[in-house]
Coordinates of C-alpha atoms and ligand atoms in Angstrom, one line a residue:
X1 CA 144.3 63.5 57.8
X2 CA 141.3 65.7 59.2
X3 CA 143.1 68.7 57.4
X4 CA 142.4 66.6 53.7
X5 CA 139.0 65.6 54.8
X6 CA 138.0 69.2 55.9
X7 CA 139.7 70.5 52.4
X8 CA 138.3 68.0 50.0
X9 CA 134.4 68.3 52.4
X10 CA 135.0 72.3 51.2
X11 CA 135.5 71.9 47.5
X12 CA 137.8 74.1 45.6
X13 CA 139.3 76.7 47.9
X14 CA 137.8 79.9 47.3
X15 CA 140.2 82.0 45.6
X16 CA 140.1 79.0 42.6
X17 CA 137.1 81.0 41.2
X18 CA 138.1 84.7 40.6
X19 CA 135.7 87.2 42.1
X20 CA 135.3 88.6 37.9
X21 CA 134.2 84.9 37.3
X22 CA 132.0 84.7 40.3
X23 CA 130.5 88.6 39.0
X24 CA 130.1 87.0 35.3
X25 CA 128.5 83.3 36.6
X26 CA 125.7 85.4 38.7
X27 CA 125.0 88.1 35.8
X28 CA 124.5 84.9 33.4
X29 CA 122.1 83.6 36.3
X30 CA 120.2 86.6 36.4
X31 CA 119.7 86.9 32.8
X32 CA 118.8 83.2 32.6
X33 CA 116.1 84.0 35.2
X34 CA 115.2 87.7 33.7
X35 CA 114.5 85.1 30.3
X36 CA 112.1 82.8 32.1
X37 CA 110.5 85.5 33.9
X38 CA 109.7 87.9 31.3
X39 CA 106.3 86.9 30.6
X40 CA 105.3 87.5 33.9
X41 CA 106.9 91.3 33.8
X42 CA 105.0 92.5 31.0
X43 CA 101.9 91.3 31.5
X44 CA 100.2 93.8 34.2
X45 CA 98.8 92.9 37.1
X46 CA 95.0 91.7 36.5
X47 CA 92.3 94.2 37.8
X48 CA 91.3 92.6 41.2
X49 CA 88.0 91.8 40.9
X50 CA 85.9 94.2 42.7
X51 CA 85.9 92.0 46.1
X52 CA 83.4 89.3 44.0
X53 CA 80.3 91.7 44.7
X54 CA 77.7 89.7 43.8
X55 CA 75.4 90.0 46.5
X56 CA 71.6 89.1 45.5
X57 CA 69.2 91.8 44.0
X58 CA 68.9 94.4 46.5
X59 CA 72.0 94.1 48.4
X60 CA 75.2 95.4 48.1
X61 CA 78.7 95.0 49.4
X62 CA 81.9 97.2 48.9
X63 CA 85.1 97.7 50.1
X64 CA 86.1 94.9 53.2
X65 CA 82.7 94.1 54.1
X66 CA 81.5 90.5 54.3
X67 CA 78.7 90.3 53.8
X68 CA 75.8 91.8 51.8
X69 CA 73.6 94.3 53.0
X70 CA 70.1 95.4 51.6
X71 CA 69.8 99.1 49.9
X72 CA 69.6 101.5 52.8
X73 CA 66.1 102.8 53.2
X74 CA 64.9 106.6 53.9
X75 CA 65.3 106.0 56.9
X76 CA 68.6 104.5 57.5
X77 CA 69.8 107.5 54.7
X78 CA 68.8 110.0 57.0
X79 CA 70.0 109.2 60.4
X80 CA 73.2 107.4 59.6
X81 CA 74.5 108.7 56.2
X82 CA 76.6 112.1 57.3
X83 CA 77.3 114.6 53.8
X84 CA 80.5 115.9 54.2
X85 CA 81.5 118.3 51.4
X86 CA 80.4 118.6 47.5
X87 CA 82.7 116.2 44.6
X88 CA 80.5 117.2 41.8
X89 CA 78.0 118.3 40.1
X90 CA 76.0 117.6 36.4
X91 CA 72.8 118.8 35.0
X92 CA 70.3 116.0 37.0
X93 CA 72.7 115.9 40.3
X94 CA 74.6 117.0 43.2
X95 CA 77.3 114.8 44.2
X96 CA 78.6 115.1 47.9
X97 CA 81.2 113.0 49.6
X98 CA 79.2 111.1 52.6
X99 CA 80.3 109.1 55.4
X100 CA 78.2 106.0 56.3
X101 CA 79.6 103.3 59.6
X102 CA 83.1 105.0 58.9
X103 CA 83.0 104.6 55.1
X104 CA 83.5 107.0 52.7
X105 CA 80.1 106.6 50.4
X106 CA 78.8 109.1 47.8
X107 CA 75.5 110.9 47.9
X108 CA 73.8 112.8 45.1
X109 CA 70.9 114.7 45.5
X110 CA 68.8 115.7 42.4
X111 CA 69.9 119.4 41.9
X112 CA 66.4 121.0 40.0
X113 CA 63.0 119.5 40.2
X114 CA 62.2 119.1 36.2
X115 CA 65.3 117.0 36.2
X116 CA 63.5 114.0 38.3
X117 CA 62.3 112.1 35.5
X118 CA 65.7 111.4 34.5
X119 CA 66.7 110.5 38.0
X120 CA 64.0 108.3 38.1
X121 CA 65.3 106.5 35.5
X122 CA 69.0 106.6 36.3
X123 CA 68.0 105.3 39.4
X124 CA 65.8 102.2 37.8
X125 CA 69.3 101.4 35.7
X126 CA 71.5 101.5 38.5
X127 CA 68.9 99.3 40.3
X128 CA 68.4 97.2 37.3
X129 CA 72.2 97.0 35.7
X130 CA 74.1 96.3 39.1
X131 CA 77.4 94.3 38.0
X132 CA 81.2 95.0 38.0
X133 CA 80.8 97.4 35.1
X134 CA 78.2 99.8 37.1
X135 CA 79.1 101.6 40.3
X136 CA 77.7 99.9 43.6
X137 CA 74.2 101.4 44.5
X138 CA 74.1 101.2 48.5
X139 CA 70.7 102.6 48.7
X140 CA 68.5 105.5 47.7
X141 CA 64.9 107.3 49.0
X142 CA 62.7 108.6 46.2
X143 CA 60.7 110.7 48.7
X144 CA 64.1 112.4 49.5
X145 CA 65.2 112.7 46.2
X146 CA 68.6 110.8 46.7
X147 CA 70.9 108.3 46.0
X148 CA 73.7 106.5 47.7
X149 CA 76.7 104.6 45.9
X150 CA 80.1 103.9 46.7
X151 CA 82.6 106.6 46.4
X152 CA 85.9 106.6 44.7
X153 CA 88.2 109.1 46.1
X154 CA 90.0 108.9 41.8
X155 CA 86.8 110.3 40.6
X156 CA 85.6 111.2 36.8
X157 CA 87.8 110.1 33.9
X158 CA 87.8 114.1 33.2
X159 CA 90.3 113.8 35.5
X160 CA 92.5 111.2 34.4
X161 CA 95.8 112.9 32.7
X162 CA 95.9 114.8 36.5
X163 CA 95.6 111.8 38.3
X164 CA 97.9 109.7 36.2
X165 CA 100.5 112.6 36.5
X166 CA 100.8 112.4 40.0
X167 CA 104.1 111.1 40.9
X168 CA 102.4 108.0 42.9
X169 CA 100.8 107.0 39.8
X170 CA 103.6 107.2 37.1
X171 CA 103.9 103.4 37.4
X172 CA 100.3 103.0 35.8
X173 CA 100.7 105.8 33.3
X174 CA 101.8 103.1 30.7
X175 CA 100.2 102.3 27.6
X176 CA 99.9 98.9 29.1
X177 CA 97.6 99.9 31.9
X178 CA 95.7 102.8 29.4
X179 CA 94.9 100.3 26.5
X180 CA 93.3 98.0 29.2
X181 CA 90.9 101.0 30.6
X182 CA 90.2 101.3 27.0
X183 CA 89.2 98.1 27.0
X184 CA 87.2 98.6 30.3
X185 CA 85.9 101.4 28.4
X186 CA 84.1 99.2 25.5
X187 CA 83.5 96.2 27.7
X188 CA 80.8 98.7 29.6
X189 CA 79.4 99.6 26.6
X190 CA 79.0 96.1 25.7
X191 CA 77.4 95.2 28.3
X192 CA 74.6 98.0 28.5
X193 CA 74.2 96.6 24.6
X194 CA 73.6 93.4 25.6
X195 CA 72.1 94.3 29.0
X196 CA 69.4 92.7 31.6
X197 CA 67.3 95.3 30.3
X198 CA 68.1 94.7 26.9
X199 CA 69.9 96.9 24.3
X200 CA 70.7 100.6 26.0
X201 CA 72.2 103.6 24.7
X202 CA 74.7 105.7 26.3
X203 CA 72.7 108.6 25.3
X204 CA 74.3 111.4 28.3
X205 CA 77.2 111.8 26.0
X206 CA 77.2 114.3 23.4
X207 CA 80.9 115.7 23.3
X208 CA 83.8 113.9 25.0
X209 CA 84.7 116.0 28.4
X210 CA 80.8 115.5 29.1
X211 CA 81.1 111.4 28.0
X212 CA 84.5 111.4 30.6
X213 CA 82.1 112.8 33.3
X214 CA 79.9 109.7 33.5
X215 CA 82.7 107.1 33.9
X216 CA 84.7 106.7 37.2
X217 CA 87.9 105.3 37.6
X218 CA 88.5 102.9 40.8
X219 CA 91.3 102.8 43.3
X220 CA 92.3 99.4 41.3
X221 CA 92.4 101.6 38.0
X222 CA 89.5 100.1 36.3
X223 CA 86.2 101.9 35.1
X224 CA 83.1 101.7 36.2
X225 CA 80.2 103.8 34.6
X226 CA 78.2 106.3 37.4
X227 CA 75.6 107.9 35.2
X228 CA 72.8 106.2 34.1
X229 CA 70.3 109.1 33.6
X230 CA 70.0 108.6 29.9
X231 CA 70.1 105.3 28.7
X232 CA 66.7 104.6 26.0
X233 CA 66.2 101.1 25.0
X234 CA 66.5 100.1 21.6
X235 CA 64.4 97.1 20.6
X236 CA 65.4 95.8 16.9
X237 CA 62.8 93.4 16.4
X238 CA 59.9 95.7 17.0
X239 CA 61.6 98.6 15.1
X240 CA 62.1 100.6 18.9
X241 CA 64.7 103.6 17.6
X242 CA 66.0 106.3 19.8
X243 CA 66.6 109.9 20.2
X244 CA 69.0 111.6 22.5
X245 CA 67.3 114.6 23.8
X246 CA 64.9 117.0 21.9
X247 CA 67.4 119.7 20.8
X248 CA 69.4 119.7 17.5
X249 CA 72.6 118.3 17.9
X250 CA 76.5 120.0 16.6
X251 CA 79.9 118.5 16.0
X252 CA 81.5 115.5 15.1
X253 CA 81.4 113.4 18.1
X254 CA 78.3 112.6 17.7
X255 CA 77.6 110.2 15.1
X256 CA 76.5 111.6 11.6
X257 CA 72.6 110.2 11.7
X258 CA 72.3 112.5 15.4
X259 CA 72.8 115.8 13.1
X260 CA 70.1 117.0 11.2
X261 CA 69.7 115.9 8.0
X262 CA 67.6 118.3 6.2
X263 CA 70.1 121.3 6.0
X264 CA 70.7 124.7 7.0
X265 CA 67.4 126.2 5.4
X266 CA 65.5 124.0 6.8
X267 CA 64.8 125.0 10.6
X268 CA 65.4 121.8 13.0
X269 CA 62.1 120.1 14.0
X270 CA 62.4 117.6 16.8
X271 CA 59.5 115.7 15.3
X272 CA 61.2 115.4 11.9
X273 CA 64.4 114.1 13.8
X274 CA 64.8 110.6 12.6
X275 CA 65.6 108.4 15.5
X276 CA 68.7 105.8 15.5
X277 CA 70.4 102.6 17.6
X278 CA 73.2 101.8 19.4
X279 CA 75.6 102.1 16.9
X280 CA 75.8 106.0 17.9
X281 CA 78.0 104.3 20.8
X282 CA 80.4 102.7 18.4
X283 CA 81.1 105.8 16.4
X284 CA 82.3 107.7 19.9
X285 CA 84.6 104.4 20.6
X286 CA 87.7 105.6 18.8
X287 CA 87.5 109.3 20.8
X288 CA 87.4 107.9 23.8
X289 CA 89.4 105.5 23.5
X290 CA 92.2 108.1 22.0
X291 CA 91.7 110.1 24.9
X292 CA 92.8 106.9 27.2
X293 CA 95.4 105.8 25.3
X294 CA 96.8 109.3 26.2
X295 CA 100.0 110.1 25.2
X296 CA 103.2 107.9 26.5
X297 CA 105.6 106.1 25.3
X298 CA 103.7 103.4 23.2
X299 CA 100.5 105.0 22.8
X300 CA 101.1 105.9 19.1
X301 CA 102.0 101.8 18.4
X302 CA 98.6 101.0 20.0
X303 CA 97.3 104.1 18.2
X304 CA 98.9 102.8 14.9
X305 CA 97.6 98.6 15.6
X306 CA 93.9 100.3 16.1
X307 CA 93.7 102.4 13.4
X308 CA 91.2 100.2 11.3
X309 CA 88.8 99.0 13.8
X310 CA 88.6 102.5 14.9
X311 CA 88.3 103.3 11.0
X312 CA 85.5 100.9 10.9
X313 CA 83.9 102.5 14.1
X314 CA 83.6 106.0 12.3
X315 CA 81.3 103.9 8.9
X316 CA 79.1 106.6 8.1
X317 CA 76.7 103.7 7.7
X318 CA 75.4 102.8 11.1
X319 CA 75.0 98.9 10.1
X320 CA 79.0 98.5 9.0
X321 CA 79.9 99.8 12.0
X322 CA 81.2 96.8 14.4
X323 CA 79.7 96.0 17.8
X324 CA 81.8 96.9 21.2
X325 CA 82.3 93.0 21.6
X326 CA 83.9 92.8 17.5
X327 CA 86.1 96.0 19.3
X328 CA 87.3 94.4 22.6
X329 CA 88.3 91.7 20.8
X330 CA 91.0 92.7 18.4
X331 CA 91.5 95.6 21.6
X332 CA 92.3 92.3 23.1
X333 CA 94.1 90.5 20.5
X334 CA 96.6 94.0 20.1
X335 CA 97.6 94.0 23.7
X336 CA 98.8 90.0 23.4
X337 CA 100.4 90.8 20.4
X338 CA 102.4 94.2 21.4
X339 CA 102.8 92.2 24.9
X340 CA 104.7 89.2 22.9
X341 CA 106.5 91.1 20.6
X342 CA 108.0 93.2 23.4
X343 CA 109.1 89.6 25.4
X344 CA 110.6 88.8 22.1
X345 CA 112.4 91.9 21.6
X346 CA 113.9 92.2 25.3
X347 CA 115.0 88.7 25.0
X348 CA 116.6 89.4 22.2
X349 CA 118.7 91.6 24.2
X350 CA 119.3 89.2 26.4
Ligands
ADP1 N1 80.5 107.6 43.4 C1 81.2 108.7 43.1 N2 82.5 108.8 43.6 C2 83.3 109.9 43.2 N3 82.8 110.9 42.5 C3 81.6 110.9 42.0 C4 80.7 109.8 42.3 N4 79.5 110.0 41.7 C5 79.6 111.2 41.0 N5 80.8 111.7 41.2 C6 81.3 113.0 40.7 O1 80.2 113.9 40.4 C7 80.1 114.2 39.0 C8 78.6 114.3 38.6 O2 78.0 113.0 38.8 P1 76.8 112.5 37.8 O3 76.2 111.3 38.4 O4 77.4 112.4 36.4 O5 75.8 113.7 37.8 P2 74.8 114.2 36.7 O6 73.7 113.1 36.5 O7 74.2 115.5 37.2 O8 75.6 114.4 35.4 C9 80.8 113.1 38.3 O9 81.3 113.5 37.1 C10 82.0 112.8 39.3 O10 83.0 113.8 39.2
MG2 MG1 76.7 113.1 34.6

């Protein structure tokens, strides 16, 4: 009697369900689970947002820290920020790797005197444009000539096919994870087009390399933008236009109305320069945004999906051009629609 109970209480004896059954019932489970679960695969993990940094004007916080502190002073810069050794170097600064309470920050010291007007002003925009797109000013002394922010150890995007090719990172070097730095990319220059102090140029940016130097790219691989020393105000209602720089501008990276217009023959006179808008931003979009897409597996299809927005970037008429939020938007609208069709297509397989 207990013998029946125990073997009815156990169900069919094992060896009723053949181990290739058992091997066959578990694959099906694991493709049936694969199926449901394949939305959440291919869509990459969101950029964590930078530790929600908003702190009130004239405070910061970065990295673990709880709560917001105000801008270091002169003071505290001198006695408590230590420079350890140089990370880079432009025309306005000198970057050096710093250590403030055990932290890693970055200092830059202006590098030549008749360069501090346009520290000034980078250092008004940093103060002025602090957000999630802008690197995290920590403090700065005028009298010193310096500025701290918060350093990421990734650096420049000049330095982005290096980084990305280090065996750690070969998980991110997808055209998943590029596409959305590209999108990074334009939601910056949205925002410095539609800024708190109104519609700014990223003038510092006359060939790519030197347009790659200005951006940084954080530990959570998103971009923030570090160089602020150039960025006029356009004002379309009173007919404010801008210039970038005094000299005569080469090459095509630059949008067409930055070239001089009056010929070879005629020698290039700054005053007869005609000034421009923001749309000199849009017509860089598709280079940069090239250069992030890189080149992996997929970069072409998102090359090929892009091809007339970026057409409509390069209008030699500055007004057709789109603006950077007309941009993100189908940027976005390609990486749901690449993301769905590759769901689709592995479940197909299925
Ligand atoms: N916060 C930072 N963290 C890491 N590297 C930095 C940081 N700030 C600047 N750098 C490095 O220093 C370089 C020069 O800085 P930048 O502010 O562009 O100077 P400049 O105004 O002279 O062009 C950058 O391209 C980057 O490589
Ligand atoms: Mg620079």
């Amino acid at each position: 009697m207990d013998g029946k109970a125990q073997d009815s209480s156990r169900g069919l004896p094992r060896r009723a369900v053949p181990p290739a059954m058992g091997l066959l019932l578990s694959m099906a489970l694991m493709n049936a689970l694969l199926y449901l679960c394949l939305d959440w695969f291919f869509i990459a993990p969101p950029h964590s947002t930078p530790g929600s940094t908003h702190c009130p004007h004239g405070h910061f916080r970065m990295g673990q820290m709880k709560n917001c502190s105000p801008w270091l002073s002169c003071e505290e810069l001198r006695t408590e920020v230590r420079q350890l050794k140089r990370v880079g170097e432009g025309a306005v600064k000198r970057v050096f790797l710093s250590e403030w309470k055990e932290r890693k920050v970055a200092l830059s010291r202006l590098s030549r005197l008749e360069m501090k007007e346009d520290f000034l002003h980078g250092l008004e925009m940093l103060k002025g444009l602090q957000s999630k797109h802008v690197v995290t000013l920590l403090g700065f002394c005028e009298d010193d000539n310096t500025i701290l922010t918060e350093y990421h150890p990734l650096g420049s995007l000049s330095s982005l096919e290096a980084t990305l090719n280090l065996s750690k990172y070969q998980n991110v070097n997808t055209w998943q994870h590029r596409l959305q730095l590209a999108m990074d990319y334009v939601s910056i220059i949205n925002y410095l087009h539609h800024s708190p102090l109104g519609t700014r140029v990223m003038c510092d940016s006359n060939d790519l390399p030197k347009t790659l130097s200005q951006y940084l790219l954080t530990s959570n691989f998103s971009l923030v933008v570090n160089d602020l020393d150039a960025l006029p105000l356009v004002n379309h209602s009173s007919g404010t236009l801008v210039k970038c720089g005094h000299r005569e501008l080469h090459g095509d990276f630059v949008a067409p109305e930055q070239l001089w217009p009056y010929g070879e023959d005629t020698p290039f006179d700054d005053d007869l320069m005609p000034s421009y808008d923001e749309k000199i931003d849009i017509w860089k979009i598709p280079d940069v945004s090239s250069f992030l897409l890189g080149h992996v597996e997929g970069s072409d299809m998102v090359r090929f999906h892009l091809f007339d927005i970026h057409k409509a970037c390069k209008s030699q008429t500055p007004a057709e051009r789109p603006t950077a939020q007309d941009i993100l938007d189908t940027y976005k609208k390609v990486l749901n629609l690449l993301r769905d069709t590759m769901v689709s297509q592995t479940r197909e397989m299925l």
